[in-house]
Tab-separated table of C-alpha atoms in Angstrom:
chain	number	residue	atom	x	y	z
A	1	GLN	CA	149.495	-140.087	-37.184
A	2	VAL	CA	148.741	-143.867	-36.795
A	3	GLN	CA	150.843	-145.622	-33.688
A	4	LEU	CA	150.386	-148.420	-31.519
A	5	LYS	CA	152.909	-149.213	-28.895
A	6	GLU	CA	153.099	-153.162	-26.885
A	7	SER	CA	153.901	-153.192	-23.736
A	8	GLY	CA	154.229	-156.434	-21.125
A	9	PRO	CA	156.867	-158.558	-19.104
A	10	GLY	CA	160.122	-158.922	-20.510
A	11	LEU	CA	159.820	-162.678	-18.893
A	12	VAL	CA	157.207	-165.070	-17.911
A	13	GLN	CA	157.832	-168.387	-16.243
A	14	PRO	CA	156.396	-171.328	-17.900
A	15	SER	CA	153.170	-172.102	-16.993
A	16	GLN	CA	152.375	-168.628	-16.364
A	17	THR	CA	150.114	-166.619	-17.739
A	18	LEU	CA	151.048	-163.558	-20.104
A	19	SER	CA	149.177	-159.852	-20.103
A	20	LEU	CA	150.375	-157.726	-22.951
A	21	THR	CA	148.834	-154.758	-23.880
A	22	CYS	CA	148.459	-152.496	-27.104
A	23	THR	CA	148.360	-148.946	-26.886
A	24	VAL	CA	147.188	-147.288	-29.977
A	25	SER	CA	147.122	-143.127	-30.649
A	26	GLY	CA	145.716	-141.834	-34.136
A	27	PHE	CA	142.531	-143.914	-34.641
A	28	SER	CA	139.668	-145.322	-32.870
A	29	LEU	CA	139.332	-149.001	-32.168
A	30	THR	CA	135.416	-148.657	-32.808
A	31	SER	CA	136.734	-147.885	-36.179
A	32	TYR	CA	138.852	-150.625	-37.144
A	33	ASN	CA	140.480	-153.747	-36.012
A	34	VAL	CA	143.673	-154.732	-34.247
A	35	HIS	CA	145.253	-157.837	-34.817
A	36	TRP	CA	147.848	-159.642	-32.757
A	37	VAL	CA	150.781	-161.610	-34.625
A	38	ARG	CA	153.915	-163.330	-33.262
A	39	GLN	CA	157.158	-164.460	-34.269
A	40	PRO	CA	159.634	-166.873	-32.480
A	41	PRO	CA	163.366	-165.621	-32.242
A	42	GLY	CA	164.744	-166.668	-36.046
A	43	LYS	CA	161.126	-167.795	-37.030
A	44	GLY	CA	158.310	-167.047	-39.386
A	45	LEU	CA	154.849	-164.744	-38.336
A	46	GLU	CA	152.238	-166.471	-36.860
A	47	TRP	CA	148.670	-164.608	-36.479
A	48	MET	CA	147.313	-164.965	-33.066
A	49	GLY	CA	143.622	-163.349	-33.004
A	50	ARG	CA	141.663	-160.293	-33.706
A	51	MET	CA	139.755	-157.533	-31.701
A	52	ARG	CA	137.136	-156.477	-34.478
A	53	TYR	CA	135.788	-152.600	-34.570
A	54	ASN	CA	132.531	-153.823	-32.988
A	55	GLY	CA	134.387	-156.026	-30.214
A	56	ASP	CA	133.878	-158.901	-31.836
A	57	THR	CA	137.047	-161.477	-31.888
A	58	SER	CA	138.704	-164.146	-33.728
A	59	TYR	CA	141.225	-166.303	-32.930
A	60	ASN	CA	143.947	-168.913	-34.090
A	61	SER	CA	142.773	-172.372	-33.742
A	62	ALA	CA	146.396	-173.912	-32.305
A	63	LEU	CA	145.668	-170.774	-29.709
A	64	LYS	CA	142.160	-170.457	-29.359
A	65	SER	CA	141.799	-172.571	-25.841
A	66	ARG	CA	144.697	-170.624	-23.879
A	67	LEU	CA	144.415	-167.154	-25.395
A	68	SER	CA	141.911	-164.064	-24.448
A	69	ILE	CA	141.696	-160.648	-26.624
A	70	SER	CA	139.764	-157.795	-24.692
A	71	ARG	CA	139.816	-154.039	-25.263
A	72	ASP	CA	139.297	-150.837	-23.195
A	73	THR	CA	138.083	-148.196	-25.430
A	74	SER	CA	138.177	-145.419	-23.259
A	75	LYS	CA	141.809	-145.959	-22.734
A	76	ASN	CA	142.439	-146.993	-26.187
A	77	GLN	CA	143.719	-150.100	-25.648
A	78	VAL	CA	143.915	-153.405	-26.673
A	79	PHE	CA	144.722	-156.917	-24.737
A	80	LEU	CA	146.084	-159.836	-25.015
A	81	LYS	CA	146.484	-162.759	-22.455
A	82	MET	CA	147.583	-166.258	-23.012
A	83	ASN	CA	147.692	-169.315	-20.008
A	84	SER	CA	150.046	-172.112	-19.592
A	85	LEU	CA	153.226	-170.592	-21.245
A	86	GLN	CA	155.819	-172.646	-22.694
A	87	THR	CA	159.156	-172.142	-23.620
A	88	ASP	CA	158.218	-172.199	-27.329
A	89	ASP	CA	155.929	-168.778	-26.564
A	90	THR	CA	159.125	-166.952	-26.638
A	91	GLY	CA	159.128	-164.519	-29.427
A	92	THR	CA	157.966	-161.033	-30.342
A	93	TYR	CA	154.776	-160.201	-30.114
A	94	TYR	CA	153.362	-157.446	-32.324
A	95	CYS	CA	150.321	-155.376	-32.425
A	96	THR	CA	148.567	-154.431	-36.224
A	97	ARG	CA	146.214	-152.374	-37.486
A	98	PRO	CA	145.352	-153.597	-41.009
A	99	THR	CA	143.530	-151.763	-43.583
A	100	GLU	CA	143.008	-151.688	-46.807
A	101	GLY	CA	146.375	-150.875	-48.400
A	102	ILE	CA	147.623	-149.806	-45.102
A	103	VAL	CA	149.061	-152.087	-42.339
A	104	ASP	CA	150.215	-150.690	-39.249
A	105	TRP	CA	152.641	-152.224	-37.229
A	106	GLY	CA	153.531	-151.850	-33.421
A	107	GLN	CA	157.355	-152.067	-32.817
A	108	GLY	CA	156.918	-155.624	-30.928
A	109	VAL	CA	157.573	-156.772	-27.719
A	110	MET	CA	159.983	-159.855	-27.021
A	111	VAL	CA	159.144	-162.475	-24.367
A	112	THR	CA	160.882	-164.839	-22.542
A	113	VAL	CA	159.220	-167.771	-21.058
A	114	SER	CA	161.905	-169.591	-18.960
A	115	SER	CA	162.292	-169.942	-15.251
B	1	ASP	CA	142.872	-172.829	-42.042
B	2	ILE	CA	144.584	-172.081	-45.292
B	3	VAL	CA	148.418	-172.973	-45.845
B	4	MET	CA	150.369	-170.835	-47.568
B	5	THR	CA	153.899	-172.171	-48.732
B	6	GLN	CA	156.678	-170.081	-49.901
B	7	GLY	CA	159.455	-170.826	-52.533
B	8	ALA	CA	163.209	-170.136	-51.903
B	9	LEU	CA	165.828	-168.038	-53.182
B	10	PRO	CA	168.717	-168.998	-54.408
B	11	ASN	CA	170.683	-166.615	-52.527
B	12	PRO	CA	172.497	-164.510	-52.824
B	13	VAL	CA	171.033	-162.649	-55.550
B	14	PRO	CA	173.388	-160.791	-57.510
B	15	SER	CA	172.828	-156.747	-57.007
B	16	GLY	CA	171.043	-155.264	-59.765
B	17	GLU	CA	169.554	-158.723	-60.944
B	18	SER	CA	165.803	-159.513	-60.720
B	19	ALA	CA	164.419	-161.739	-58.109
B	20	SER	CA	161.327	-163.717	-57.888
B	21	ILE	CA	159.233	-165.002	-55.081
B	22	THR	CA	156.532	-167.878	-54.987
B	23	CYS	CA	153.822	-168.414	-52.427
B	24	GLN	CA	150.926	-170.870	-53.290
B	25	SER	CA	147.574	-171.284	-51.308
B	26	SER	CA	145.806	-174.195	-50.425
B	27	LYS	CA	142.423	-172.885	-51.493
B	28	SER	CA	141.776	-169.908	-54.054
B	29	LEU	CA	141.994	-166.512	-52.337
B	30	LEU	CA	140.208	-164.764	-55.638
B	31	HIS	CA	136.770	-163.613	-54.256
B	32	SER	CA	133.761	-163.151	-56.280
B	33	ASN	CA	134.229	-159.597	-56.036
B	34	GLY	CA	137.205	-159.734	-57.969
B	35	LYS	CA	139.697	-158.812	-55.666
B	36	THR	CA	142.384	-161.412	-54.873
B	37	TYR	CA	142.932	-161.524	-50.786
B	38	LEU	CA	146.822	-161.646	-50.832
B	39	ASN	CA	149.471	-159.417	-48.795
B	40	TRP	CA	153.358	-159.223	-49.553
B	41	TYR	CA	155.131	-158.077	-46.210
B	42	LEU	CA	159.290	-157.262	-46.257
B	43	GLN	CA	160.746	-157.479	-43.023
B	44	ARG	CA	163.927	-156.155	-42.731
B	45	PRO	CA	166.603	-157.480	-39.681
B	46	GLY	CA	165.475	-156.173	-36.298
B	47	GLN	CA	162.261	-154.261	-37.634
B	48	SER	CA	158.801	-154.796	-38.129
B	49	PRO	CA	157.151	-156.115	-41.466
B	50	GLN	CA	155.947	-153.953	-43.720
B	51	LEU	CA	153.356	-154.021	-46.544
B	52	LEU	CA	154.315	-153.974	-49.800
B	53	ILE	CA	151.442	-155.385	-52.085
B	54	TYR	CA	148.004	-156.081	-51.638
B	55	TRP	CA	144.995	-157.319	-53.173
B	56	MET	CA	147.819	-159.744	-54.909
B	57	SER	CA	149.284	-157.004	-57.214
B	58	THR	CA	148.796	-153.366	-55.949
B	59	ARG	CA	151.799	-151.783	-54.192
B	60	ALA	CA	151.370	-150.102	-51.093
B	61	SER	CA	151.950	-146.510	-50.769
B	62	GLY	CA	155.632	-145.315	-50.796
B	63	VAL	CA	157.078	-148.908	-52.357
B	64	SER	CA	158.826	-149.071	-54.854
B	65	ASP	CA	158.238	-149.834	-58.784
B	66	ARG	CA	160.682	-152.196	-58.588
B	67	PHE	CA	158.126	-154.604	-56.072
B	68	SER	CA	155.616	-156.438	-58.405
B	69	GLY	CA	152.933	-158.894	-57.590
B	70	SER	CA	151.195	-161.217	-59.824
B	71	GLY	CA	149.638	-164.285	-59.753
B	72	SER	CA	146.252	-166.279	-60.083
B	73	GLY	CA	143.958	-167.800	-57.466
B	74	THR	CA	146.591	-169.931	-55.764
B	75	ASP	CA	149.626	-169.227	-57.274
B	76	PHE	CA	151.627	-165.838	-56.637
B	77	THR	CA	154.654	-164.446	-57.448
B	78	LEU	CA	156.609	-161.324	-56.232
B	79	LYS	CA	159.058	-160.093	-58.571
B	80	ILE	CA	161.715	-157.271	-57.613
B	81	SER	CA	163.294	-156.308	-60.712
B	82	SER	CA	166.898	-154.870	-59.985
B	83	VAL	CA	167.284	-155.705	-56.220
B	84	GLU	CA	169.435	-153.267	-54.221
B	85	ALA	CA	171.091	-153.375	-50.559
B	86	GLU	CA	167.781	-152.230	-48.926
B	87	ASP	CA	165.803	-154.953	-49.935
B	88	VAL	CA	167.575	-157.446	-47.995
B	89	GLY	CA	165.148	-159.505	-45.417
B	90	VAL	CA	162.626	-161.821	-45.482
B	91	TYR	CA	159.607	-161.704	-47.340
B	92	TYR	CA	156.293	-163.034	-46.492
B	93	CYS	CA	153.054	-163.760	-48.143
B	94	GLN	CA	149.261	-163.836	-46.033
B	95	GLN	CA	146.112	-164.875	-46.867
B	96	PHE	CA	143.795	-161.904	-45.468
B	97	LEU	CA	140.475	-163.707	-47.379
B	98	GLU	CA	140.112	-165.712	-44.295
B	99	TYR	CA	139.979	-166.006	-40.612
B	100	PRO	CA	142.571	-167.705	-38.923
B	101	ARG	CA	144.780	-164.765	-41.469
B	102	THR	CA	148.158	-166.807	-42.240
B	103	PHE	CA	151.181	-166.275	-43.329
B	104	GLY	CA	154.063	-168.147	-45.952
B	105	SER	CA	156.887	-169.348	-44.079
B	106	GLY	CA	158.932	-166.571	-45.501
B	107	THR	CA	161.863	-166.268	-47.938
B	108	LYS	CA	164.966	-164.898	-47.077
B	109	LEU	CA	166.943	-162.156	-49.990
B	110	GLU	CA	170.595	-161.897	-49.474
B	111	ILE	CA	172.331	-159.661	-51.803
B	112	LYS	CA	175.689	-160.364	-53.450
């Protein structure tokens, strides 16, 4: 059974760095891509970036200067780091595994940027 | 980046009526392989999004046949026939032709 679970701090101070972990099970990170998507409260979905099965990454151009996605295949984990956080980075952060006809989503982790 | 523009619904929609949600892309999503790289999702309140339709018109596994997708290379429609209470939520279109992937702004469905 495919599962993705996001974890990380619920509260981050402005200007600090956000570090999130997506722990997956039921599939191998060397065979499937994992994406990060976020959603501000009451707003729409924003694609953030992708870790490809071969280790390549792609990023949303609007976030690229602040965002880094990496992984540890031995731990089945994908990491998101984003620096210089501001209040409009508040929202729910999801990791997803899109394949043809199936898109598995984590439950999401709520992150609040506030002092 | 490909811009996805969604239309609004005349909410609330009476239960049992049909509803059509439109989505337009700034670039054709029709690939040379003949497939159109468009997904539709439903996000129910308090839940993660779920995939309804992929390749513009193919229903995902377990999705009711009340949902159907259609369109051309740049103009798309998600039709829900005979809306039910469980259909309430926000519907998103998404292109997966290019990176960065982009979503529409969402269309809210309310039932009367």
